[in-house]
Amino acid sequence: MNALAIRRQWRLAIVAVLAVLLVLAPALLPTYPLSVLTEILIFTLFAMSLNILLGYAGLPSLGHSAFFGTGGYAVGLLAKYYGTPAALALVIAVVAGILVAIVTGPFVLRTHGAYFLILTLSLTQVLFGIVWLWRKVTGGDDGLPGIPSPRIPFLVGRISDTANFYYLTLIVVGIAVAAIAWIVRSPFGLALVGIRENERYLEGLGYPTWTLKYVAYILAGGFAALAGGLFAYFKGFVGPGQISWLLAGEGMVMVILGGAGTFWGPAIGALLVLLLRYEVSAFTQRWVMILGIVFILNVLLLPQGIVRLPQRIREIRARLRRETTLAPPLAEATAAAPDRSVERVIERS
Amino acid sequence: MPINTASLVIGLSYASLLFLVSVGLSVVFGLMRFVNLATGSLYLIGGYVAWSVARKSNSFLLALIAGAAAALVLGILIERGFLQRLHRQELLQVALTLGIAYIVQDVTRWIWGGDPLRLRPPAVFRGSMELFGSVVPTYRVALIGIGAVLAIAVWYLLERTKWGAYVRAGVDDLEMVQCLGINARRIFAVVFALGALLCGLGGALGTPVTGVAPGTDIQLQLMALIVVVLGGLGSVAGAIVASIVVALVDTMVRTFWPEASFFAVWALAAFVLIVRPQGLLGRTGW
Amino acid sequence: MERADLARRLGHRMTRRSVLGSIGLAALGGLLAACGGGGATPTPTAAPATPTPAPTPTRAPAATPTPAAAATPTVIASPAAAAEPIRIGLIHGYTGVFAALAENLTRGIQLYFESIDNAVAGRKVVFVQEDDASNPDQGLTKTKQLVERDKVHLIIGYNHSGVALAVRDYIHQSGVPTIIDNAGAAALTRDPARRSPYIFRVSFANGQYEWPMGPYAVEQLGYKRLIFTASDFVAGHEKTEAVKKAFQNAGGEIAGEVYPPLDTADFAPFLQRIQQMQADAVWAFFAGADAVRFVQQYADFGLKDQFPLIGVGDLVDEAYIDQQGDAALDVVTSLHYSPYIDSPENKAFVDAFKAKHGRVPNQFAYQGYIAGRVAAEALKAVQGKVEDTQAFLKALKAVQFVGPAGPFRFHPETQNVVLTVYFRKVQRLPDGSLGNVVLGKRENVDDLSF
């Protein structure tokens, strides 16, 4: 119990340092890495919203980009045709994402597993097709360029525009991530995990599992739309690529590689995938292959996600110690055993 | 405009290709619950290798064999090397096979460049022929024949032989099969290899129609997923029916309402799954 | 009971979380290190080289309009400038569907710069090559990298219209001279609100080399009724609209239109539709894998005997005309280039390209070559002083020379190339291969002419 308390303090300290670093980032980083960091923050929100479905509720969606794109196009269309201010446009984007989820939810939640995967993919492709073909309104495959990027008013002139938008993103994403943290730790979030593990059992206990999944689907849609709206402002344009299932697949990879069903996993996954994409491609044209190799290694070496790296290291160290010497470490290993068995239980949950 | 023989031939020849690509995926998906997102890559490899061999040897038959063999080798590699360790971990399979798809994409671009390549059909099947009053390319008719023969062979193998009974039993209840003392792992491996082989053969047979280029893999991967899920996981008959339905609907929409063809197939998939969440001939959802 | 169970899990999850934070922290540290390290390129010393110093329009004497008089007295450049190489960013979709196109553009650019030993006015030229994957999101990030981290003086690239449109505002704001070598989105130069003094286009605007086929079909080929078919995306429609309008103005009649989606594996159903129509010929625009499939299947279904096929040069590009084989024979297309243009400049280009890459250059290799030449001519005109952005832009605008496809110049208003459009027909050459033989041409076609 004592160890637990110490760990909790450590955790607080680490989160605090992380927060300070994020706040100071504009002072520490040149503009280009700062804009990459902005993108990482936005994709962290996107991956975390997908994680509500994929990791917590066990619903493998390959159509999450539909919400991202809905948010983006809401922002783009409002900016182009009505000149709506950013704060209002982002709210409307979230509402649009939630509406799409409310409408499609009852249909997709009739299916499970692979069928859920394909149905979400199909609906996303239909939406993609509409956006692609409705050239007069959406600009077709050229998209809607020239979305004016919002700024935090009192910082204008004091810091660069890149830093300004970074802070805007940090605030919005920070609030959203805190909300997600609260949601997944609430009884609601724990019930979702229960559904993932054994839906029938939870149903037997009297949980309204369908409603819980529906709510999770709607929440995930709203957060993804928020990320999409921010992204459209960040890039200054919105195009069908932001609805494409490829983006949904990338989000899925971020969640899985980082650690599905863990809170920080998607953030780490987003960091990894975007850094690979932008940094490796600056060195070699073969970055696609390197991305593929990293995926495979990640899956084979850290199947529970990068988030488990410390546990993996501890496991391997313990195993090595057991194998090399005999008597004293054996006692140590058995002493550590209960702890690890607990972890294994968690990993299964 | 009447639905004439030509559109039927076009639709059915396309269905043959779809069937070859998706039947392996379907059984593997249903039996082993392996989500293989590298299916399109197997098609791509089959097509590229067939193209190279045909160019060197001038023999279409040899090209077909080589294309199928290349996909077989890659399939065995994927299954033995990676997938067998990830039993029942669908999410990891998705990430892993996506990684493989990335690698294959890059390696093929490295070797064959980015220009689209096309294999010429064998001399016997070049040109057009007249069938019930419509002019149709001979190779399309041949494709239908090949597709039909292979479909019947696969169906017979899985539905009428003892070995096929094991496989089907595995689709329905894996634990029970293992309890009966049947080596499920070996069955898995053989089924996976067979699926890869058919997929590569599809790639080789398909290149005279679709050609191979970067992006062909993604296209075929998506079509295969639709067919597999529409047909119902693990069902050979389902894969056959879904191939034909998807190809015919696609062909009809393209002929009568070209603008909608972009998402007609997806709308069809969404509709079927909304009405029948377990696919056309699927037994259970999982 | 289940409450207790959940509470227990909650407790466990807390213990686990402790570790997660530390990884996040480590990863962020890694990011800082990676980006900071990478970002520390020549930043501190090259500070004055950044793009937006207050422009000094006073120093403009270097704007010699005809650099053909190459005997520019090489004034000794300031030693500091001579020491530092000129950095050019090359950005194309090297991965993905347009990989081959990007490769050819780059080959063309490099071929030209190699011919001048990668140096202009005593300054070395170095390239920073980046992959936008033909994806607008990635294209914008990569452009930022080129400008903010690599501090390039000039960007050559953008094969994809979506990417070019997405980066337009950023380029305009950051003020980096940019030469577009393929993206055809018409608005980039035709729309006064979208033009930018920093953006030049050496390739084409969609419709620019398509529309002359309209009058040509009526007057020279004698086709009064045409069916139009093109890939269903913005460029396909922009190109088709331009040629349709010109065709109707010349007295032609539209017999039908069919727009198959991009990446159509099987054109048969669309061909069926075309088969039912009545017309003199079919005009088509397809590119890449779609072009190979379309031309092949067009012949397979016997349509070639029914309607002659005409269209855009992409239909029978040199990169894949051999894959199409006899199916491509007799197809008449319009384009701003053909490797069989009979001129000494073209012969020199084709021979050099063949010697290096063992194949005939296609339109994209040509566009790259022209982009390289334009950049080099402008650099020469300012004696390598690329840091003076206004003077360099002025020099770019004034570039004129006779290239492989005839005289080159920019339209003064749109900063888009003024082309010579060639009408070509696929024929079997004496050596047995297929080639786009030139039938005729139309000179001085700019991007406001349609």
mmCIF file of C-alpha atoms in Angstrom, chain B:
data_model
loop_
_atom_site.group_PDB
_atom_site.id
_atom_site.type_symbol
_atom_site.label_atom_id
_atom_site.label_comp_id
_atom_site.label_asym_id
_atom_site.label_seq_id
_atom_site.Cartn_x
_atom_site.Cartn_y
_atom_site.Cartn_z
ATOM 1 C CA MET B 1 -30.963 -0.431 -72.732
ATOM 2 C CA PRO B 2 -31.528 -4.114 -72.099
ATOM 3 C CA ILE B 3 -29.424 -6.199 -69.748
ATOM 4 C CA ASN B 4 -27.536 -7.998 -72.461
ATOM 5 C CA THR B 5 -25.102 -10.851 -72.582
ATOM 6 C CA ALA B 6 -22.153 -8.495 -72.630
ATOM 7 C CA SER B 7 -22.896 -6.894 -69.291
ATOM 8 C CA LEU B 8 -23.502 -10.331 -67.825
ATOM 9 C CA VAL B 9 -20.133 -11.523 -69.101
ATOM 10 C CA ILE B 10 -18.437 -8.400 -67.743
ATOM 11 C CA GLY B 11 -20.083 -8.795 -64.360
ATOM 12 C CA LEU B 12 -19.371 -12.497 -64.042
ATOM 13 C CA SER B 13 -15.750 -12.181 -65.121
ATOM 14 C CA TYR B 14 -15.267 -9.512 -62.486
ATOM 15 C CA ALA B 15 -16.997 -11.804 -60.001
ATOM 16 C CA SER B 16 -14.450 -14.521 -60.796
ATOM 17 C CA LEU B 17 -11.602 -12.217 -59.813
ATOM 18 C CA LEU B 18 -13.355 -11.098 -56.655
ATOM 19 C CA PHE B 19 -13.999 -14.679 -55.672
ATOM 20 C CA LEU B 20 -10.365 -15.690 -56.093
ATOM 21 C CA VAL B 21 -9.181 -12.779 -53.986
ATOM 22 C CA SER B 22 -11.728 -13.159 -51.239
ATOM 23 C CA VAL B 23 -12.295 -16.878 -50.725
ATOM 24 C CA GLY B 24 -9.002 -17.352 -48.906
ATOM 25 C CA LEU B 25 -9.621 -14.314 -46.759
ATOM 26 C CA SER B 26 -13.111 -15.513 -45.973
ATOM 27 C CA VAL B 27 -12.143 -18.968 -44.762
ATOM 28 C CA VAL B 28 -9.089 -17.681 -42.931
ATOM 29 C CA PHE B 29 -11.188 -14.979 -41.331
ATOM 30 C CA GLY B 30 -13.915 -17.382 -40.334
ATOM 31 C CA LEU B 31 -11.732 -20.295 -39.301
ATOM 32 C CA MET B 32 -8.793 -18.686 -37.638
ATOM 33 C CA ARG B 33 -10.289 -15.274 -37.017
ATOM 34 C CA PHE B 34 -7.269 -13.907 -38.778
ATOM 35 C CA VAL B 35 -7.867 -10.446 -40.116
ATOM 36 C CA ASN B 36 -5.490 -10.355 -43.047
ATOM 37 C CA LEU B 37 -5.151 -6.828 -44.385
ATOM 38 C CA ALA B 38 -2.294 -8.006 -46.595
ATOM 39 C CA THR B 39 -4.703 -9.790 -48.944
ATOM 40 C CA GLY B 40 -4.380 -7.041 -51.510
ATOM 41 C CA SER B 41 -0.616 -7.341 -51.240
ATOM 42 C CA LEU B 42 -0.819 -11.014 -52.191
ATOM 43 C CA TYR B 43 -2.780 -10.009 -55.274
ATOM 44 C CA LEU B 44 -0.190 -7.345 -56.062
ATOM 45 C CA ILE B 45 2.721 -9.773 -55.714
ATOM 46 C CA GLY B 46 0.928 -12.346 -57.851
ATOM 47 C CA GLY B 47 0.350 -9.767 -60.570
ATOM 48 C CA TYR B 48 3.853 -8.307 -60.567
ATOM 49 C CA VAL B 49 5.653 -11.662 -60.538
ATOM 50 C CA ALA B 50 3.408 -12.981 -63.290
ATOM 51 C CA TRP B 51 4.196 -9.908 -65.367
ATOM 52 C CA SER B 52 7.933 -10.366 -64.991
ATOM 53 C CA VAL B 53 7.844 -14.089 -65.726
ATOM 54 C CA ALA B 54 5.611 -13.613 -68.749
ATOM 55 C CA ARG B 55 8.008 -11.013 -70.052
ATOM 56 C CA LYS B 56 11.016 -13.286 -69.661
ATOM 57 C CA SER B 57 9.483 -16.596 -70.700
ATOM 58 C CA ASN B 58 6.674 -15.512 -73.013
ATOM 59 C CA SER B 59 4.493 -18.160 -71.444
ATOM 60 C CA PHE B 60 1.220 -17.179 -69.855
ATOM 61 C CA LEU B 61 0.837 -20.501 -68.077
ATOM 62 C CA LEU B 62 4.262 -20.209 -66.519
ATOM 63 C CA ALA B 63 3.387 -16.673 -65.452
ATOM 64 C CA LEU B 64 0.242 -17.898 -63.714
ATOM 65 C CA ILE B 65 2.168 -20.579 -61.856
ATOM 66 C CA ALA B 66 4.901 -18.169 -60.843
ATOM 67 C CA GLY B 67 2.431 -15.531 -59.661
ATOM 68 C CA ALA B 68 0.497 -18.033 -57.580
ATOM 69 C CA ALA B 69 3.718 -19.532 -56.202
ATOM 70 C CA ALA B 70 5.073 -16.127 -55.176
ATOM 71 C CA ALA B 71 1.896 -15.337 -53.277
ATOM 72 C CA LEU B 72 2.001 -18.812 -51.724
ATOM 73 C CA VAL B 73 5.521 -18.213 -50.434
ATOM 74 C CA LEU B 74 4.584 -14.819 -49.032
ATOM 75 C CA GLY B 75 1.456 -16.304 -47.479
ATOM 76 C CA ILE B 76 3.391 -19.080 -45.754
ATOM 77 C CA LEU B 77 5.898 -16.524 -44.548
ATOM 78 C CA ILE B 78 3.174 -14.357 -43.056
ATOM 79 C CA GLU B 79 1.428 -17.270 -41.379
ATOM 80 C CA ARG B 80 4.463 -19.172 -40.059
ATOM 81 C CA GLY B 81 6.470 -16.107 -39.259
ATOM 82 C CA PHE B 82 3.937 -13.908 -37.582
ATOM 83 C CA LEU B 83 0.255 -14.645 -37.593
ATOM 84 C CA GLN B 84 0.392 -17.984 -35.802
ATOM 85 C CA ARG B 85 1.727 -16.189 -32.748
ATOM 86 C CA LEU B 86 -1.179 -13.801 -32.693
ATOM 87 C CA HIS B 87 -4.030 -16.216 -32.403
ATOM 88 C CA ARG B 88 -7.307 -14.519 -31.476
ATOM 89 C CA GLN B 89 -5.734 -11.077 -31.182
ATOM 90 C CA GLU B 90 -7.569 -9.323 -33.965
ATOM 91 C CA LEU B 91 -6.286 -5.841 -33.254
ATOM 92 C CA LEU B 92 -2.679 -6.957 -33.338
ATOM 93 C CA GLN B 93 -3.344 -8.852 -36.552
ATOM 94 C CA VAL B 94 -4.700 -5.670 -38.097
ATOM 95 C CA ALA B 95 -1.575 -3.713 -37.161
ATOM 96 C CA LEU B 96 0.769 -6.491 -38.206
ATOM 97 C CA THR B 97 -0.759 -7.227 -41.588
ATOM 98 C CA LEU B 98 -1.013 -3.507 -42.263
ATOM 99 C CA GLY B 99 2.724 -3.339 -41.592
ATOM 100 C CA ILE B 100 3.282 -6.150 -44.069
ATOM 101 C CA ALA B 101 1.094 -4.368 -46.617
ATOM 102 C CA TYR B 102 3.259 -1.249 -46.210
ATOM 103 C CA ILE B 103 6.434 -3.237 -46.750
ATOM 104 C CA VAL B 104 5.089 -5.036 -49.814
ATOM 105 C CA GLN B 105 3.916 -1.708 -51.220
ATOM 106 C CA ASP B 106 7.373 -0.245 -50.877
ATOM 107 C CA VAL B 107 9.301 -3.294 -52.066
ATOM 108 C CA THR B 108 7.165 -3.643 -55.192
ATOM 109 C CA ARG B 109 7.607 0.046 -55.952
ATOM 110 C CA TRP B 110 11.319 -0.447 -55.535
ATOM 111 C CA ILE B 111 11.516 -3.423 -57.856
ATOM 112 C CA TRP B 112 8.890 -2.658 -60.496
ATOM 113 C CA GLY B 113 8.730 1.128 -60.299
ATOM 114 C CA GLY B 114 5.562 3.147 -60.134
ATOM 115 C CA ASP B 115 4.394 2.824 -63.722
ATOM 116 C CA PRO B 116 1.311 0.723 -64.350
ATOM 117 C CA LEU B 117 2.066 -2.663 -65.903
ATOM 118 C CA ARG B 118 -0.197 -4.906 -67.871
ATOM 119 C CA LEU B 119 0.051 -8.539 -68.802
ATOM 120 C CA ARG B 120 -1.215 -9.550 -72.219
ATOM 121 C CA PRO B 121 -3.633 -12.457 -72.290
ATOM 122 C CA PRO B 122 -2.370 -15.617 -74.035
ATOM 123 C CA ALA B 123 -2.751 -15.584 -77.812
ATOM 124 C CA VAL B 124 -5.733 -17.979 -77.732
ATOM 125 C CA PHE B 125 -7.789 -15.593 -75.636
ATOM 126 C CA ARG B 126 -6.893 -12.332 -77.339
ATOM 127 C CA GLY B 127 -9.465 -10.335 -79.253
ATOM 128 C CA SER B 128 -13.218 -10.506 -79.089
ATOM 129 C CA MET B 129 -15.844 -13.114 -79.791
ATOM 130 C CA GLU B 130 -19.556 -13.069 -80.424
ATOM 131 C CA LEU B 131 -21.762 -14.581 -77.751
ATOM 132 C CA PHE B 132 -25.554 -14.586 -78.117
ATOM 133 C CA GLY B 133 -25.422 -11.553 -80.351
ATOM 134 C CA SER B 134 -23.029 -9.426 -78.252
ATOM 135 C CA VAL B 135 -19.363 -8.796 -78.829
ATOM 136 C CA VAL B 136 -17.314 -9.640 -75.746
ATOM 137 C CA PRO B 137 -13.556 -9.962 -75.160
ATOM 138 C CA THR B 138 -12.592 -13.628 -75.275
ATOM 139 C CA TYR B 139 -10.430 -13.377 -72.192
ATOM 140 C CA ARG B 140 -13.444 -12.352 -70.107
ATOM 141 C CA VAL B 141 -15.265 -15.499 -71.093
ATOM 142 C CA ALA B 142 -12.201 -17.545 -70.234
ATOM 143 C CA LEU B 143 -12.027 -15.843 -66.837
ATOM 144 C CA ILE B 144 -15.573 -16.871 -66.075
ATOM 145 C CA GLY B 145 -14.710 -20.456 -66.947
ATOM 146 C CA ILE B 146 -11.608 -20.491 -64.778
ATOM 147 C CA GLY B 147 -13.414 -18.792 -61.922
ATOM 148 C CA ALA B 148 -16.291 -21.247 -62.082
ATOM 149 C CA VAL B 149 -14.002 -24.283 -62.105
ATOM 150 C CA LEU B 150 -11.995 -22.985 -59.150
ATOM 151 C CA ALA B 151 -15.128 -22.038 -57.235
ATOM 152 C CA ILE B 152 -16.534 -25.528 -57.654
ATOM 153 C CA ALA B 153 -13.204 -27.087 -56.682
ATOM 154 C CA VAL B 154 -12.907 -25.016 -53.523
ATOM 155 C CA TRP B 155 -16.518 -25.593 -52.646
ATOM 156 C CA TYR B 156 -16.110 -29.365 -53.138
ATOM 157 C CA LEU B 157 -12.934 -29.417 -51.087
ATOM 158 C CA LEU B 158 -14.498 -27.619 -48.161
ATOM 159 C CA GLU B 159 -18.029 -28.949 -48.268
ATOM 160 C CA ARG B 160 -17.682 -32.498 -49.506
ATOM 161 C CA THR B 161 -14.401 -33.886 -48.226
ATOM 162 C CA LYS B 162 -13.455 -35.068 -44.753
ATOM 163 C CA TRP B 163 -10.688 -32.514 -44.590
ATOM 164 C CA GLY B 164 -13.174 -29.813 -45.464
ATOM 165 C CA ALA B 165 -15.409 -31.018 -42.670
ATOM 166 C CA TYR B 166 -12.586 -30.413 -40.181
ATOM 167 C CA VAL B 167 -12.143 -26.933 -41.533
ATOM 168 C CA ARG B 168 -15.816 -26.139 -41.290
ATOM 169 C CA ALA B 169 -15.970 -27.606 -37.828
ATOM 170 C CA GLY B 170 -13.111 -25.276 -36.958
ATOM 171 C CA VAL B 171 -15.104 -22.325 -38.224
ATOM 172 C CA ASP B 172 -17.987 -23.244 -35.954
ATOM 173 C CA ASP B 173 -16.203 -24.425 -32.843
ATOM 174 C CA LEU B 174 -12.466 -24.464 -32.704
ATOM 175 C CA GLU B 175 -12.070 -25.868 -29.200
ATOM 176 C CA MET B 176 -14.232 -28.850 -30.005
ATOM 177 C CA VAL B 177 -12.133 -29.710 -33.041
ATOM 178 C CA GLN B 178 -8.968 -29.572 -31.012
ATOM 179 C CA CYS B 179 -10.534 -31.753 -28.359
ATOM 180 C CA LEU B 180 -11.148 -34.359 -31.027
ATOM 181 C CA GLY B 181 -7.409 -34.607 -31.499
ATOM 182 C CA ILE B 182 -7.219 -32.952 -34.870
ATOM 183 C CA ASN B 183 -4.150 -30.850 -35.523
ATOM 184 C CA ALA B 184 -5.883 -27.521 -35.936
ATOM 185 C CA ARG B 185 -2.619 -25.656 -36.421
ATOM 186 C CA ARG B 186 -1.753 -27.671 -39.485
ATOM 187 C CA ILE B 187 -5.216 -27.147 -40.905
ATOM 188 C CA PHE B 188 -4.838 -23.431 -40.298
ATOM 189 C CA ALA B 189 -1.530 -23.347 -42.101
ATOM 190 C CA VAL B 190 -2.803 -25.264 -45.104
ATOM 191 C CA VAL B 191 -5.938 -23.162 -45.389
ATOM 192 C CA PHE B 192 -3.953 -19.974 -45.146
ATOM 193 C CA ALA B 193 -1.485 -21.127 -47.776
ATOM 194 C CA LEU B 194 -4.302 -22.206 -50.069
ATOM 195 C CA GLY B 195 -5.990 -18.839 -49.686
ATOM 196 C CA ALA B 196 -2.755 -17.032 -50.486
ATOM 197 C CA LEU B 197 -2.256 -19.237 -53.524
ATOM 198 C CA LEU B 198 -5.713 -18.449 -54.897
ATOM 199 C CA CYS B 199 -5.179 -14.773 -54.221
ATOM 200 C CA GLY B 200 -1.885 -14.736 -56.117
ATOM 201 C CA LEU B 201 -3.517 -16.678 -58.941
ATOM 202 C CA GLY B 202 -6.218 -14.020 -58.950
ATOM 203 C CA GLY B 203 -3.527 -11.379 -59.268
ATOM 204 C CA ALA B 204 -1.906 -13.156 -62.188
ATOM 205 C CA LEU B 205 -5.223 -13.826 -63.923
ATOM 206 C CA GLY B 206 -6.410 -10.320 -63.190
ATOM 207 C CA THR B 207 -3.512 -8.330 -64.603
ATOM 208 C CA PRO B 208 -4.739 -8.513 -68.202
ATOM 209 C CA VAL B 209 -7.918 -6.820 -66.955
ATOM 210 C CA THR B 210 -6.937 -4.577 -64.046
ATOM 211 C CA GLY B 211 -3.206 -4.209 -64.601
ATOM 212 C CA VAL B 212 -0.887 -3.803 -61.621
ATOM 213 C CA ALA B 213 0.273 -0.491 -60.212
ATOM 214 C CA PRO B 214 0.764 1.082 -56.803
ATOM 215 C CA GLY B 215 -2.701 1.258 -55.289
ATOM 216 C CA THR B 216 -4.057 -1.904 -56.903
ATOM 217 C CA ASP B 217 -3.515 -3.653 -53.578
ATOM 218 C CA ILE B 218 -5.671 -1.201 -51.648
ATOM 219 C CA GLN B 219 -8.433 -1.384 -54.233
ATOM 220 C CA LEU B 220 -8.576 -5.170 -54.163
ATOM 221 C CA GLN B 221 -8.204 -5.291 -50.388
ATOM 222 C CA LEU B 222 -11.311 -3.176 -49.982
ATOM 223 C CA MET B 223 -13.298 -5.221 -52.476
ATOM 224 C CA ALA B 224 -12.229 -8.449 -50.778
ATOM 225 C CA LEU B 225 -13.311 -7.147 -47.377
ATOM 226 C CA ILE B 226 -16.723 -6.234 -48.747
ATOM 227 C CA VAL B 227 -17.202 -9.600 -50.399
ATOM 228 C CA VAL B 228 -16.060 -11.549 -47.351
ATOM 229 C CA VAL B 229 -18.251 -9.718 -44.914
ATOM 230 C CA LEU B 230 -21.266 -9.579 -47.196
ATOM 231 C CA GLY B 231 -21.021 -13.292 -47.835
ATOM 232 C CA GLY B 232 -20.643 -14.089 -44.177
ATOM 233 C CA LEU B 233 -17.381 -15.051 -42.546
ATOM 234 C CA GLY B 234 -16.113 -18.519 -43.225
ATOM 235 C CA SER B 235 -18.693 -19.392 -45.830
ATOM 236 C CA VAL B 236 -17.454 -20.494 -49.250
ATOM 237 C CA ALA B 237 -20.927 -20.419 -50.707
ATOM 238 C CA GLY B 238 -21.306 -16.959 -49.192
ATOM 239 C CA ALA B 239 -18.118 -15.778 -50.844
ATOM 240 C CA ILE B 240 -19.331 -17.101 -54.200
ATOM 241 C CA VAL B 241 -22.752 -15.494 -53.861
ATOM 242 C CA ALA B 242 -21.331 -12.212 -52.576
ATOM 243 C CA SER B 243 -18.750 -12.054 -55.381
ATOM 244 C CA ILE B 244 -21.484 -12.402 -57.950
ATOM 245 C CA VAL B 245 -23.848 -9.973 -56.223
ATOM 246 C CA VAL B 246 -21.174 -7.326 -55.726
ATOM 247 C CA ALA B 247 -19.815 -7.643 -59.262
ATOM 248 C CA LEU B 248 -23.231 -7.595 -60.916
ATOM 249 C CA VAL B 249 -24.517 -4.685 -58.853
ATOM 250 C CA ASP B 250 -21.312 -2.809 -59.542
ATOM 251 C CA THR B 251 -21.559 -3.487 -63.263
ATOM 252 C CA MET B 252 -25.217 -2.477 -63.452
ATOM 253 C CA VAL B 253 -24.714 0.753 -61.546
ATOM 254 C CA ARG B 254 -21.704 1.622 -63.654
ATOM 255 C CA THR B 255 -23.661 1.067 -66.823
ATOM 256 C CA PHE B 256 -26.853 2.836 -65.866
ATOM 257 C CA TRP B 257 -25.764 5.462 -63.358
ATOM 258 C CA PRO B 258 -22.001 6.035 -63.697
ATOM 259 C CA GLU B 259 -21.841 8.922 -61.232
ATOM 260 C CA ALA B 260 -23.029 6.722 -58.393
ATOM 261 C CA SER B 261 -20.555 3.940 -59.018
ATOM 262 C CA PHE B 262 -18.106 5.598 -56.666
ATOM 263 C CA PHE B 263 -19.953 4.412 -53.618
ATOM 264 C CA ALA B 264 -22.640 2.054 -54.915
ATOM 265 C CA VAL B 265 -20.798 -0.991 -53.612
ATOM 266 C CA TRP B 266 -20.334 0.625 -50.225
ATOM 267 C CA ALA B 267 -23.947 1.607 -50.017
ATOM 268 C CA LEU B 268 -24.820 -2.001 -50.879
ATOM 269 C CA ALA B 269 -22.509 -3.299 -48.154
ATOM 270 C CA ALA B 270 -23.940 -0.903 -45.600
ATOM 271 C CA PHE B 271 -27.485 -1.813 -46.579
ATOM 272 C CA VAL B 272 -26.928 -5.559 -46.358
ATOM 273 C CA LEU B 273 -25.217 -5.297 -42.982
ATOM 274 C CA ILE B 274 -27.934 -3.071 -41.591
ATOM 275 C CA VAL B 275 -30.605 -5.522 -42.678
ATOM 276 C CA ARG B 276 -28.601 -8.689 -41.973
ATOM 277 C CA PRO B 277 -25.841 -7.967 -39.447
ATOM 278 C CA GLN B 278 -24.315 -11.418 -39.978
ATOM 279 C CA GLY B 279 -23.926 -11.135 -43.758
ATOM 280 C CA LEU B 280 -25.831 -12.926 -46.507
ATOM 281 C CA LEU B 281 -24.970 -16.510 -45.633
ATOM 282 C CA GLY B 282 -23.177 -16.005 -42.336
ATOM 283 C CA ARG B 283 -24.143 -18.325 -39.534
ATOM 284 C CA THR B 284 -23.256 -16.255 -36.504
ATOM 285 C CA GLY B 285 -21.776 -12.885 -35.886
ATOM 286 C CA TRP B 286 -18.794 -12.693 -33.591
#
